[in-house]
Short mmCIF file of C-alpha atoms in Angstrom, two decimals:
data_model
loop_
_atom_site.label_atom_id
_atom_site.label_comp_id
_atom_site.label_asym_id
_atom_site.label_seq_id
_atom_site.Cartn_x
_atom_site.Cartn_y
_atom_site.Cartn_z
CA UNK K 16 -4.83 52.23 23.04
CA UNK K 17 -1.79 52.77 20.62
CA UNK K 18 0.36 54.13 23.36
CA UNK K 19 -0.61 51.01 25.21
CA UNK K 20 0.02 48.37 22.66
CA UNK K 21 3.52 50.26 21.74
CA UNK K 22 4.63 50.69 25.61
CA UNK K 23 3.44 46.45 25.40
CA UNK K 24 5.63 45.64 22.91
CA UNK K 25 9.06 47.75 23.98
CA UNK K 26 8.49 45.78 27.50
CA UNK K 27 8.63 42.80 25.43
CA UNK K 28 11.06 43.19 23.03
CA UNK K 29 13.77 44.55 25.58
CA UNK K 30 13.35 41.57 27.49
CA UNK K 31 13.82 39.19 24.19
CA UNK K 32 16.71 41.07 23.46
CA UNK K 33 18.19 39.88 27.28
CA UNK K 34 17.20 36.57 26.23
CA UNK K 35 19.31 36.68 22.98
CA UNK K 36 22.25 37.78 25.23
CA UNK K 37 22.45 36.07 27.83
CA UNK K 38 25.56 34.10 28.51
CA UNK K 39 25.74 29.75 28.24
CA UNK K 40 26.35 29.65 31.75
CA UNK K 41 23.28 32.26 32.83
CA UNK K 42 21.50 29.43 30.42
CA UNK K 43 22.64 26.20 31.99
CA UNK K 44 21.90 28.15 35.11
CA UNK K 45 18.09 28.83 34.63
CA UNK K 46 17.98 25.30 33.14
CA UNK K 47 19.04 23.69 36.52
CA UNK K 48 16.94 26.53 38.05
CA UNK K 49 14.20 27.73 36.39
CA UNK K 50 11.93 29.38 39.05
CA UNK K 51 14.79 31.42 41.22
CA UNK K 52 14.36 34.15 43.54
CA UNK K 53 13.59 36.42 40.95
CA UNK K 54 10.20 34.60 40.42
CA UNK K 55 8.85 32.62 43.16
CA UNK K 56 6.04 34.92 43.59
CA UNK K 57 4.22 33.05 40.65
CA UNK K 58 4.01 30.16 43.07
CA UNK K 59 0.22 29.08 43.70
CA UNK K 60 -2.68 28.92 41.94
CA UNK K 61 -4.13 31.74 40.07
CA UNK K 62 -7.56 32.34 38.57
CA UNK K 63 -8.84 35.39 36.17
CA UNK K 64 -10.49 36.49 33.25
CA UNK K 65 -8.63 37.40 30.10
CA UNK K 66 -10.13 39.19 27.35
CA UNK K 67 -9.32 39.14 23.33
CA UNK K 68 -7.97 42.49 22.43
CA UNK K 69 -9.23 41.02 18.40
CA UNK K 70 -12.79 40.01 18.95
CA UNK K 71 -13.59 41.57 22.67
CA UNK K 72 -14.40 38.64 23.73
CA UNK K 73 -13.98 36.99 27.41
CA UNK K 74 -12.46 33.47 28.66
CA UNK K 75 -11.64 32.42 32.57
CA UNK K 76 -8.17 30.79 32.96
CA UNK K 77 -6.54 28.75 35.42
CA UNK K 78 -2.65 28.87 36.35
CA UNK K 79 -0.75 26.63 38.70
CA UNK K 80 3.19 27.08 39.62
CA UNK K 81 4.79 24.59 41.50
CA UNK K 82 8.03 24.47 41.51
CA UNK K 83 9.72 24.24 37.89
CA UNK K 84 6.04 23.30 36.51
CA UNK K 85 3.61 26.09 35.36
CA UNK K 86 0.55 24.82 33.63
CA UNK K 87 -2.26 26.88 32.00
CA UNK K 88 -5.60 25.93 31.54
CA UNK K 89 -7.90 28.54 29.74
CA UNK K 90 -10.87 26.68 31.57
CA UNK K 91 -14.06 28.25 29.07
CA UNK K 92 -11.85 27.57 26.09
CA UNK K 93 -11.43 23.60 26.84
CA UNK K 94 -7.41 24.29 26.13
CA UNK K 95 -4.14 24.05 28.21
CA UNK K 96 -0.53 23.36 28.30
CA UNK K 97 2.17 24.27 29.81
CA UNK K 98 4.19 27.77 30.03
CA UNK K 99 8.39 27.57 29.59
CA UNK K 100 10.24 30.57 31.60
CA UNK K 101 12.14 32.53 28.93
CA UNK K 102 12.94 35.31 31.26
CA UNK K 103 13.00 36.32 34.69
CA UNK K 104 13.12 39.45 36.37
CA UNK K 105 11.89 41.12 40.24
CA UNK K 106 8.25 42.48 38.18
CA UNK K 107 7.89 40.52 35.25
CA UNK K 108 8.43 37.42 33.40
CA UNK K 109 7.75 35.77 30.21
CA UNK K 110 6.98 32.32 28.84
CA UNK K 111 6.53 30.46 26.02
CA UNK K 112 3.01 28.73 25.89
CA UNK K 113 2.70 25.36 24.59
CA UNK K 114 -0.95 24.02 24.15
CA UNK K 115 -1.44 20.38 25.01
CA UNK K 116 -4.99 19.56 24.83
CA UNK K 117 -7.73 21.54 22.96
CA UNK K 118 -4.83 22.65 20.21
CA UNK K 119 -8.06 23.67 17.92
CA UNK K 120 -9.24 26.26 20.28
CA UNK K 121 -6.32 27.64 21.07
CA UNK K 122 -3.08 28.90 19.05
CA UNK K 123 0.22 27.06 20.68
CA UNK K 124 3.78 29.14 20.94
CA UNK K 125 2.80 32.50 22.30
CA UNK K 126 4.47 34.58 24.57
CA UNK K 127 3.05 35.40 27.90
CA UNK K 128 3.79 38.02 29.89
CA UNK K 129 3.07 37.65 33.65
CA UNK K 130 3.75 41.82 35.61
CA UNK K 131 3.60 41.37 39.65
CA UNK K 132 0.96 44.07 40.42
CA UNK K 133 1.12 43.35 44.03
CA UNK K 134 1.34 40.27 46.07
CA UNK K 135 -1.99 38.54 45.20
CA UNK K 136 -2.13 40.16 42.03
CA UNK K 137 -0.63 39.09 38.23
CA UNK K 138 -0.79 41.51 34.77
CA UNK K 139 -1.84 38.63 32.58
CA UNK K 140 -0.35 39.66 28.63
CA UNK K 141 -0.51 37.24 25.65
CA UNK K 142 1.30 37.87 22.33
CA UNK K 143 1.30 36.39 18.71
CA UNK K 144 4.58 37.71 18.31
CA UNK K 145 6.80 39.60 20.17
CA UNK K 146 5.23 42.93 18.75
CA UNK K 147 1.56 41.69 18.78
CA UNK K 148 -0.61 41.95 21.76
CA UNK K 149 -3.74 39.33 21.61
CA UNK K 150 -4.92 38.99 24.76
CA UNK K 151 -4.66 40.50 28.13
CA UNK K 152 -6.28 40.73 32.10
CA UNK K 153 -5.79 40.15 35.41
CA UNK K 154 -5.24 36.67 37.65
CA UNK K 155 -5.83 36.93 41.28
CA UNK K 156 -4.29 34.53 44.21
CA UNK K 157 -6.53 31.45 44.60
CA UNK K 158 -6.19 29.62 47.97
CA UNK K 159 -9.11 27.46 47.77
CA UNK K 160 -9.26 26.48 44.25
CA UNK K 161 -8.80 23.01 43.80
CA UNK K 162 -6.03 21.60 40.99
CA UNK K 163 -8.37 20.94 37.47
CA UNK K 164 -10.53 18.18 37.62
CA UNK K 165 -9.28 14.06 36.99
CA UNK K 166 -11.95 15.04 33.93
CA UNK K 167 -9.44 17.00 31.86
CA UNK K 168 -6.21 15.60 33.30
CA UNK K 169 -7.91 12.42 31.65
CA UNK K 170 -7.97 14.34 28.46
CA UNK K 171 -4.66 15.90 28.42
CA UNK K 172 -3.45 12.21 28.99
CA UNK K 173 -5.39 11.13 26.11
CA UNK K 174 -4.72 13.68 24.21
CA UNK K 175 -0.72 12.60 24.75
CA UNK K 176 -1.25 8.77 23.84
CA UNK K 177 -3.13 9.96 21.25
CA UNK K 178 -0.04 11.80 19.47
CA UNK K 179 2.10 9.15 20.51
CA UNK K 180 -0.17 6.38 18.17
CA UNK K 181 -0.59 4.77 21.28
CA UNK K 182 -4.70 4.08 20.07
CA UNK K 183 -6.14 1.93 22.76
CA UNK K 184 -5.11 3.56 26.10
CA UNK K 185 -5.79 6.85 24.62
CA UNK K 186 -9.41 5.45 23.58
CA UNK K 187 -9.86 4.05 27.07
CA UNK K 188 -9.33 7.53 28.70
CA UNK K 189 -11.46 9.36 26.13
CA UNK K 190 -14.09 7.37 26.90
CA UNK K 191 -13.62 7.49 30.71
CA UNK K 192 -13.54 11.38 30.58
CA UNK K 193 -16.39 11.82 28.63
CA UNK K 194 -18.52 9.40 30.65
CA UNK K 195 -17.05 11.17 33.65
CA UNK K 196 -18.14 14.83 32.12
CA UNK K 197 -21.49 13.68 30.87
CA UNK K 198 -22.28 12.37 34.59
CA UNK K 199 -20.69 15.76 36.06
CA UNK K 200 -22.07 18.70 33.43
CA UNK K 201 -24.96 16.60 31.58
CA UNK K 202 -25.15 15.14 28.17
CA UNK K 203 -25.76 18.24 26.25
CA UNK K 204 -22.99 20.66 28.10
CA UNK K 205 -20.73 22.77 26.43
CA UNK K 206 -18.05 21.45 27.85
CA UNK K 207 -18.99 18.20 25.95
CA UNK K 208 -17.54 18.74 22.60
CA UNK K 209 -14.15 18.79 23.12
CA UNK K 210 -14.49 15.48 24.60
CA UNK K 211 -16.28 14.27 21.28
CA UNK K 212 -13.81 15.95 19.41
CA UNK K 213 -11.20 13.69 21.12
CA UNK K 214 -12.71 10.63 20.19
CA UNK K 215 -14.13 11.11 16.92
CA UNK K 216 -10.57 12.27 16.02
CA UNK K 217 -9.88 9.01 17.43
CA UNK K 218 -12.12 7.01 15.35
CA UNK K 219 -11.11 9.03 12.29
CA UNK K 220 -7.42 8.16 11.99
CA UNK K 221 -8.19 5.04 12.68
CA UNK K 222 -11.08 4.37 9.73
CA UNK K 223 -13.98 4.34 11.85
CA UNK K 224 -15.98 6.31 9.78
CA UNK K 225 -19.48 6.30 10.81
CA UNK K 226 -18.91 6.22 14.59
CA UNK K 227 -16.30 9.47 14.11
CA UNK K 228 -19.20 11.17 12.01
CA UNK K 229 -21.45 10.10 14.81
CA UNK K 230 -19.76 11.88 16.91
CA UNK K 231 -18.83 14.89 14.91
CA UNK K 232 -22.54 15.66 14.36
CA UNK K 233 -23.57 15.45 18.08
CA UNK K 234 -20.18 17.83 18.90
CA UNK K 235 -21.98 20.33 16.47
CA UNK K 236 -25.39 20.05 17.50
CA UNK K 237 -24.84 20.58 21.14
CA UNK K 238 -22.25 23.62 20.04
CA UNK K 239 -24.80 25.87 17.89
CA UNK K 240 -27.32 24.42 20.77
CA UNK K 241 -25.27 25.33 23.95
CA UNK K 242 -22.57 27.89 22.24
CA UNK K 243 -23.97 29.57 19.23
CA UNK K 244 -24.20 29.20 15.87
CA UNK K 245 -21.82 31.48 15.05
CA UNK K 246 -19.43 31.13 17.95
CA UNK K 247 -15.50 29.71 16.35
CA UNK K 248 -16.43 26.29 18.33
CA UNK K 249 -19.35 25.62 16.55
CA UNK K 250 -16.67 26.05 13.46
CA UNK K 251 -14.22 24.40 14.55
CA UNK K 252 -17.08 21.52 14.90
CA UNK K 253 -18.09 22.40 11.50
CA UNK K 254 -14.27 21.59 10.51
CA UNK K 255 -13.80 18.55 12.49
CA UNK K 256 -16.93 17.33 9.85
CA UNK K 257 -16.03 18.71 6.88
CA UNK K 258 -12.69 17.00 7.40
CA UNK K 259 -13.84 14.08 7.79
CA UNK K 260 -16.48 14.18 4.41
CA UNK K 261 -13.27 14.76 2.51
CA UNK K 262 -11.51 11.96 3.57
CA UNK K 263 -14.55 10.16 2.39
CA UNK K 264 -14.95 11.97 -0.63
CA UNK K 265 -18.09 13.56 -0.56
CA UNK K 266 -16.48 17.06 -0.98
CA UNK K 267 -19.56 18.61 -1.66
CA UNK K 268 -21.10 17.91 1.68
CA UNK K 269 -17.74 19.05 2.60
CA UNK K 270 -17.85 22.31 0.85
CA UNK K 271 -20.63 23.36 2.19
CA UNK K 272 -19.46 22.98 5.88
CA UNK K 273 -16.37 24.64 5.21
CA UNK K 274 -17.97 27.73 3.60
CA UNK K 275 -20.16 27.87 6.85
CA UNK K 276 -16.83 28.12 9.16
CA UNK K 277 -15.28 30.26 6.81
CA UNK K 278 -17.81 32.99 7.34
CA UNK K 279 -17.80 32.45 11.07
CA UNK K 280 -14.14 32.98 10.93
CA UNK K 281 -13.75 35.61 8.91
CA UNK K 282 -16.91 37.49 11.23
CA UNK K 283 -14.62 36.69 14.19
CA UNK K 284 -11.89 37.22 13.45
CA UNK K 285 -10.90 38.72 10.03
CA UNK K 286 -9.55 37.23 7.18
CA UNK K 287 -5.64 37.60 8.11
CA UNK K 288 -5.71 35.30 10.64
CA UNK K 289 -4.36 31.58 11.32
CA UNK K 290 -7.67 30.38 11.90
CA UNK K 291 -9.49 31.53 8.93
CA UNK K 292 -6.62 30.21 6.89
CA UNK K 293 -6.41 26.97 8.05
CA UNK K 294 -10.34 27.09 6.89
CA UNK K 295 -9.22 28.17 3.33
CA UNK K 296 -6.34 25.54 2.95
CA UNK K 297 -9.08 22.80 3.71
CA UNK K 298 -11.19 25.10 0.82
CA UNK K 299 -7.73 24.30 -1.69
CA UNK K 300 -8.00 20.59 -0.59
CA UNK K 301 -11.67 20.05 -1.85
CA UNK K 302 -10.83 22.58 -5.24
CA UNK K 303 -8.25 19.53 -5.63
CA UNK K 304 -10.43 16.91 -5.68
CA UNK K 305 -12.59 18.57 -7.76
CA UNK K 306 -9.71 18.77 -10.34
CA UNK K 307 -9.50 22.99 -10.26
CA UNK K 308 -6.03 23.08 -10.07
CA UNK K 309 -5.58 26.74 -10.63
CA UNK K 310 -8.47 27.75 -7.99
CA UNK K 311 -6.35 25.17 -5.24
CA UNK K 312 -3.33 26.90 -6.34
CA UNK K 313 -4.81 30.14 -5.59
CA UNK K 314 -6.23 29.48 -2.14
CA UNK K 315 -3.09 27.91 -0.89
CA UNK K 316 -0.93 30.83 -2.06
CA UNK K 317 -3.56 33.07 -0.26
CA UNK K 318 -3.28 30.98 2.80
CA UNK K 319 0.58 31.14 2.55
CA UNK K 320 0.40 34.66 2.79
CA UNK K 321 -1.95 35.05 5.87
CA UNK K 322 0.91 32.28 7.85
CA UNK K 323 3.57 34.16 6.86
CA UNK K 324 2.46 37.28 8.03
CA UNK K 325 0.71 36.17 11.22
CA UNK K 326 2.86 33.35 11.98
CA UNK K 327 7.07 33.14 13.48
CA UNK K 328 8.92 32.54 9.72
CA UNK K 329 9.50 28.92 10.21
CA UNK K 330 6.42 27.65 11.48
CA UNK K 331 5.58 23.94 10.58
CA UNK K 332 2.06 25.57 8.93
CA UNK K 333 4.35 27.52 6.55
CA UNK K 334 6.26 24.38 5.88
CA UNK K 335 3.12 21.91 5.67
CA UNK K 336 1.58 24.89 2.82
CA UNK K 337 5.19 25.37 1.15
CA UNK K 338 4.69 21.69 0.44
CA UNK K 339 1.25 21.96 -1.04
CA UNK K 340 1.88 24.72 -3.20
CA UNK K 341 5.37 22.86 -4.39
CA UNK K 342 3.17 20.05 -5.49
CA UNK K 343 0.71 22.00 -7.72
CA UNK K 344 3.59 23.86 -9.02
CA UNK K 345 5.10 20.77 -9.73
CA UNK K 346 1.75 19.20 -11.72
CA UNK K 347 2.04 22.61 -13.61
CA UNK K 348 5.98 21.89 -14.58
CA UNK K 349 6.82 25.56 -12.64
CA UNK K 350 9.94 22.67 -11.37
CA UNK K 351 12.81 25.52 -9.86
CA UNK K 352 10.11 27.13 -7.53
CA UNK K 353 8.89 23.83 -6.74
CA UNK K 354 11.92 22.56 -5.49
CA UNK K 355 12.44 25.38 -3.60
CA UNK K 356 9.37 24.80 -1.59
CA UNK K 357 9.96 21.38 -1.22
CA UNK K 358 13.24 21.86 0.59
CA UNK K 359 12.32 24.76 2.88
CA UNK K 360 9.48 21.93 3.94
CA UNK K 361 11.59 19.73 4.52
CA UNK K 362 13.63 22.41 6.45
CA UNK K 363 10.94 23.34 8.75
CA UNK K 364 9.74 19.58 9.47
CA UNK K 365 13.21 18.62 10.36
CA UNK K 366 13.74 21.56 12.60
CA UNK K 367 10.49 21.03 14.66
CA UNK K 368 9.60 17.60 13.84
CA UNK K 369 13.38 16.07 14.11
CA UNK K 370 14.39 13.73 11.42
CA UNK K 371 12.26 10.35 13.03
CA UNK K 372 9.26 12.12 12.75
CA UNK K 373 5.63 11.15 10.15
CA UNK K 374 5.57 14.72 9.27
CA UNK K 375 9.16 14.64 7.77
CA UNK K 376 8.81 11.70 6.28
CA UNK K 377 5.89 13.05 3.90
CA UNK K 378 8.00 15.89 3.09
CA UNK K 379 10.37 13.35 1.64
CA UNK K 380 7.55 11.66 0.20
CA UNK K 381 6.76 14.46 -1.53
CA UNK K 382 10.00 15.49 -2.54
CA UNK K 383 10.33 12.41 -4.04
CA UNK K 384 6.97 12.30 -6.07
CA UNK K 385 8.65 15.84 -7.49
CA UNK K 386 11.92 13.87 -8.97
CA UNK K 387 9.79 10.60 -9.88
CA UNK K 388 7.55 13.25 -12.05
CA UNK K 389 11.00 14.66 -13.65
CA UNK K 390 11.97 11.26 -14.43
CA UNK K 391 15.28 11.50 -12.12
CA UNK K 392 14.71 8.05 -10.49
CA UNK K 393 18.51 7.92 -8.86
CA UNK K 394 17.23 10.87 -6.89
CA UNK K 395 13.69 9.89 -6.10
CA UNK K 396 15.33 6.75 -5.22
CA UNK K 397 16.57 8.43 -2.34
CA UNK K 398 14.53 10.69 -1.01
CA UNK K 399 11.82 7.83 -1.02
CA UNK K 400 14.16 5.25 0.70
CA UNK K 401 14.44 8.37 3.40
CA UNK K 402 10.72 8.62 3.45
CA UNK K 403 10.48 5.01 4.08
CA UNK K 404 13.39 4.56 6.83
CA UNK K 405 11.35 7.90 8.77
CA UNK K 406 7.78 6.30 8.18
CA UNK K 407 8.90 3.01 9.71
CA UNK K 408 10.75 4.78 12.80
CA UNK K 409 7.76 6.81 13.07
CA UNK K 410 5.78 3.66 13.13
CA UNK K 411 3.48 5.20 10.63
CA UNK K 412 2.04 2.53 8.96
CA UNK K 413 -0.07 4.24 6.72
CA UNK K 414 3.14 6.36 5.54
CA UNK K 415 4.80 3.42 4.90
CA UNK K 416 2.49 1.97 2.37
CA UNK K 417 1.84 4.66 0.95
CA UNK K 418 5.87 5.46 0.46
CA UNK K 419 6.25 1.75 -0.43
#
C-alpha cells in the first residue's frame, strides 16, 4: 500500500512540476485548446465506483467530456462540478475539481488524476494535495447512459442563483426540483435531503426561521431514517440545524447537535480532517456566545491547525479562521499577532474572493473593529469606508448595515 501511495504521488508531482514549467505560449495554447489530441479519449460518458482510501467507503460517479466541458457528478454523494485540465499527456491527465452543488458533501479543489487503461477503460485517482491520495477506482465507457437528470441540473442552477443573491429564481428551482425528486424517488428518499438542504439554506439567509428549521428537521429525520445515524450526511444535517439554533441563539440546543456531528466525524474520519474541523469552529462560535473566551480561543487555534495541515496554505478556510482568532486576540489586547491575522485574511479573501466580493468586505470589517478598539479612528476610518464601498458592490445588504 505504501509503495502504491508513493509511486501515486511521484506520478503526480512530476506532472505538477511540467505544469510549473511550461512556457506562456504552451499556456495560451491549452487555453484556446484545452482537450487536444493528447486527450480526446476522455470524450463520452463514463460511469464507476470510487472508493475512500480514509474511511473504505464506496460512492458511484458520473463523468461527461464534451468538448472543452468535463463535468463530475459523484451521483450517491448528491455533489458535482466541473473538472479544469491542468495537464495533458498520451496516458494520463489531471484536473482541478471544482464542486458546484452539494459543496457540504464534498471537498472542492482536488486534483484528479484520470490513467487510460485501455480504450473503454479510465484509472480514476483523487488527491487532497498533490502528495495525498483520497480516493481512487475505475470508470468504464457508458454508451447508453443518459446526461444527469433536469432534477439536479435544476439544483446546480439553483445552487448558482443562490450564490449569486439572486433569491427568487433560485427559490423557484429549489422548489421545482424537489417536487420533481419527491414525485421521481418518494418523499422519504435519500436523495431528498440535499434538496431540503437547498432550500432551508434558502430560507435561512433570508430570516425565514421556522420554515428553514422545518426543513432542517425533516432533512435529518429522513437521513438517520434512510442513511444512518451515524453516516457524515446525517451530520452534515445535524450541522445545517445546529447552525441555524445559533443564529437564533439557543446555543444550547445548538451544542448539543454539534457534539453529535462531532463524534460522527471524528468516527469517520479522524480528528485531522477539514470536516471535523469545520464541526469544531462552529463548537468556538457557541463557546463565544457563551462568553468563554479562552475555550473559543482554544478551539479555533485547534481548528487552525487541522486547515493548515490538511488544507493548500492559502485556503479561504485558513483566512476565514485567521480572522476569528485575530478577533479574540484582539478582545484579549495580544494587538501585533492580531494584526497579523487580520491582514493575511484579508490576503487570502482578496486573492480568491477578488476585491468586490462580501467575504472581503468582512475582513475589512473586521480589520476595522481591530483599529476602532485601539482607538486609531483615521485608520478604522478607512478600512470601514473599504468595507462599506465592497458590501455595497457586493450588494450585501446585511454587510452594509452592519458596516454602516
Amino acid at each position: 500500500m505504501n509503495a502504491i501511495r508513493i509511486g501515486c504521488q511521484a506520478i503526480v508531482l512530476a506532472l505538477m512540476l511540467v505544469v510549473a514549467h511550461i512556457p506562456a505560449q504552451a499556456d495560451a495554447t491549452r487555453a484556446t485548446k484545452p482537450l487536444s489530441a493528447l486527450n480526446e479519449w476522455i470524450e463520452g460518458t463514463w460511469t464507476g465506483i470510487g472508493e475512500q482510501r480514509d474511511t473504505a467507503s464506496g460512492w458511484t460517479m458520473l463523468v461527461e467530456a464534451n468538448g472543452s466541458t468535463v463535468t463530475i457528478d459523484y451521483t450517491s454523494l448528491f455533489c458535482g462540478g466541473s473538472w479544469t485540465l491542468m495537464v495533458a499527456s498520451p496516458e494520463k491527465l489531471i484536473y482541478r475539481e471544482s464542486i458546484e452543488y452539494g459543496e457540504n458533501h464534498c471537498f472542492t479543489n482536488g486534483l484528479v488524476m484520470i490513467s487510460r487503461m485501455d480504450a473503454n477503460t479510465l484509472k480514476f485517482q483523487w488527491f487532497y494535495s498533490e502528495n495525498d491520495l483520497g480516493a481512487e477506482g475505475t470508470l468504464r465507457r457508458d454508451g447508453n447512459s443518459r446526461s444527469m437528470a433536469s432534477i439536479r441540473d435544476a439544483y446546480k442552477r439553483a445552487t448558482r442563483l443562490f450564490q449569486a443573491r439572486q433569491f427568487d429564481q433560485a427559490f423557484d428551482l429549489y422548489d421545482a426540483a424537489l417536487t420533481m425528486e419527491e414525485r421521481a424517488t418518494g418523499a422519504d428518499h435519500r436523495y431528498i435531503p440535499l434538496f431540503l438542504h437547498g432550500l432551508g439554506r434558502l430560507y435561512n439567509t433570508q430570516g425565514f426561521y421556522g420554515k428553514a428549521e422545518t426543513l432542517f428537521k425533516r432533512a435529518l429525520a429522513i437521513s438517520e431514517t434512510a442513511i444512518g445515524a451515524a453516516h457524515p450526511y446525517t451530520a452534515n444535517a445535524l450541522m445545517d440545524l445546529a447552525g441555524l439554533y445559533v443564529r437564533l441563539g439557543q446555543v444550547t440546543d445548538a451544542e448539543a447537535l454539534v457534539h453529535r456531528a462531532l463524534a460522527i466525524f471524528k468516527g469517520t474520519y479522524g480528528m485531522n480532517h477539514p470536516a471535523t474541523a469545520a464541526t469544531l469552529s462552529v463548537l468556538g462560535d457557541i463557546y463565544q456566545w457563551k462568553g468563554k473566551t479562552d475555550a473559543a480561543l482554544e478551539t479555533y487555534r485547534m481548528v487552525l491547525n487541522i486547515f493548515e495541515n490538511t488544507l493548500a496554505k492559502d485556503h479561504p478556510s485558513i483566512g476565514q479562521m485567521n480572522g476569528e482568532v485575530a478577533a479574540l486576540l484582539t478582545s484579549q489586547g495580544k494587538f501585533d499577532d492580531a494584526l497579523q491575522r487580520y491582514r493575511k485574511s484579508i490576503d487570502i479573501a482578496e486573492k480568491w474572493f477578488g476585491d468586490a466580493s462580501a467575504v472581503t468586505g468582512s475582513a475589512y470589517a473586521r480589520l476595522a473593529w481591530y483599529y476602532h478598539f485601539r482607538d486609531d479612528n483615521a485608520q478604522a476610518a478607512v478600512a470601514y469606508l473599504k468595507a462599506l464601498r465592497i458590501a455595497s458592490m457586493a450588494g450585501d445588504l446585511n454587510l452594509v448595515v452592519a458596516v454602516q
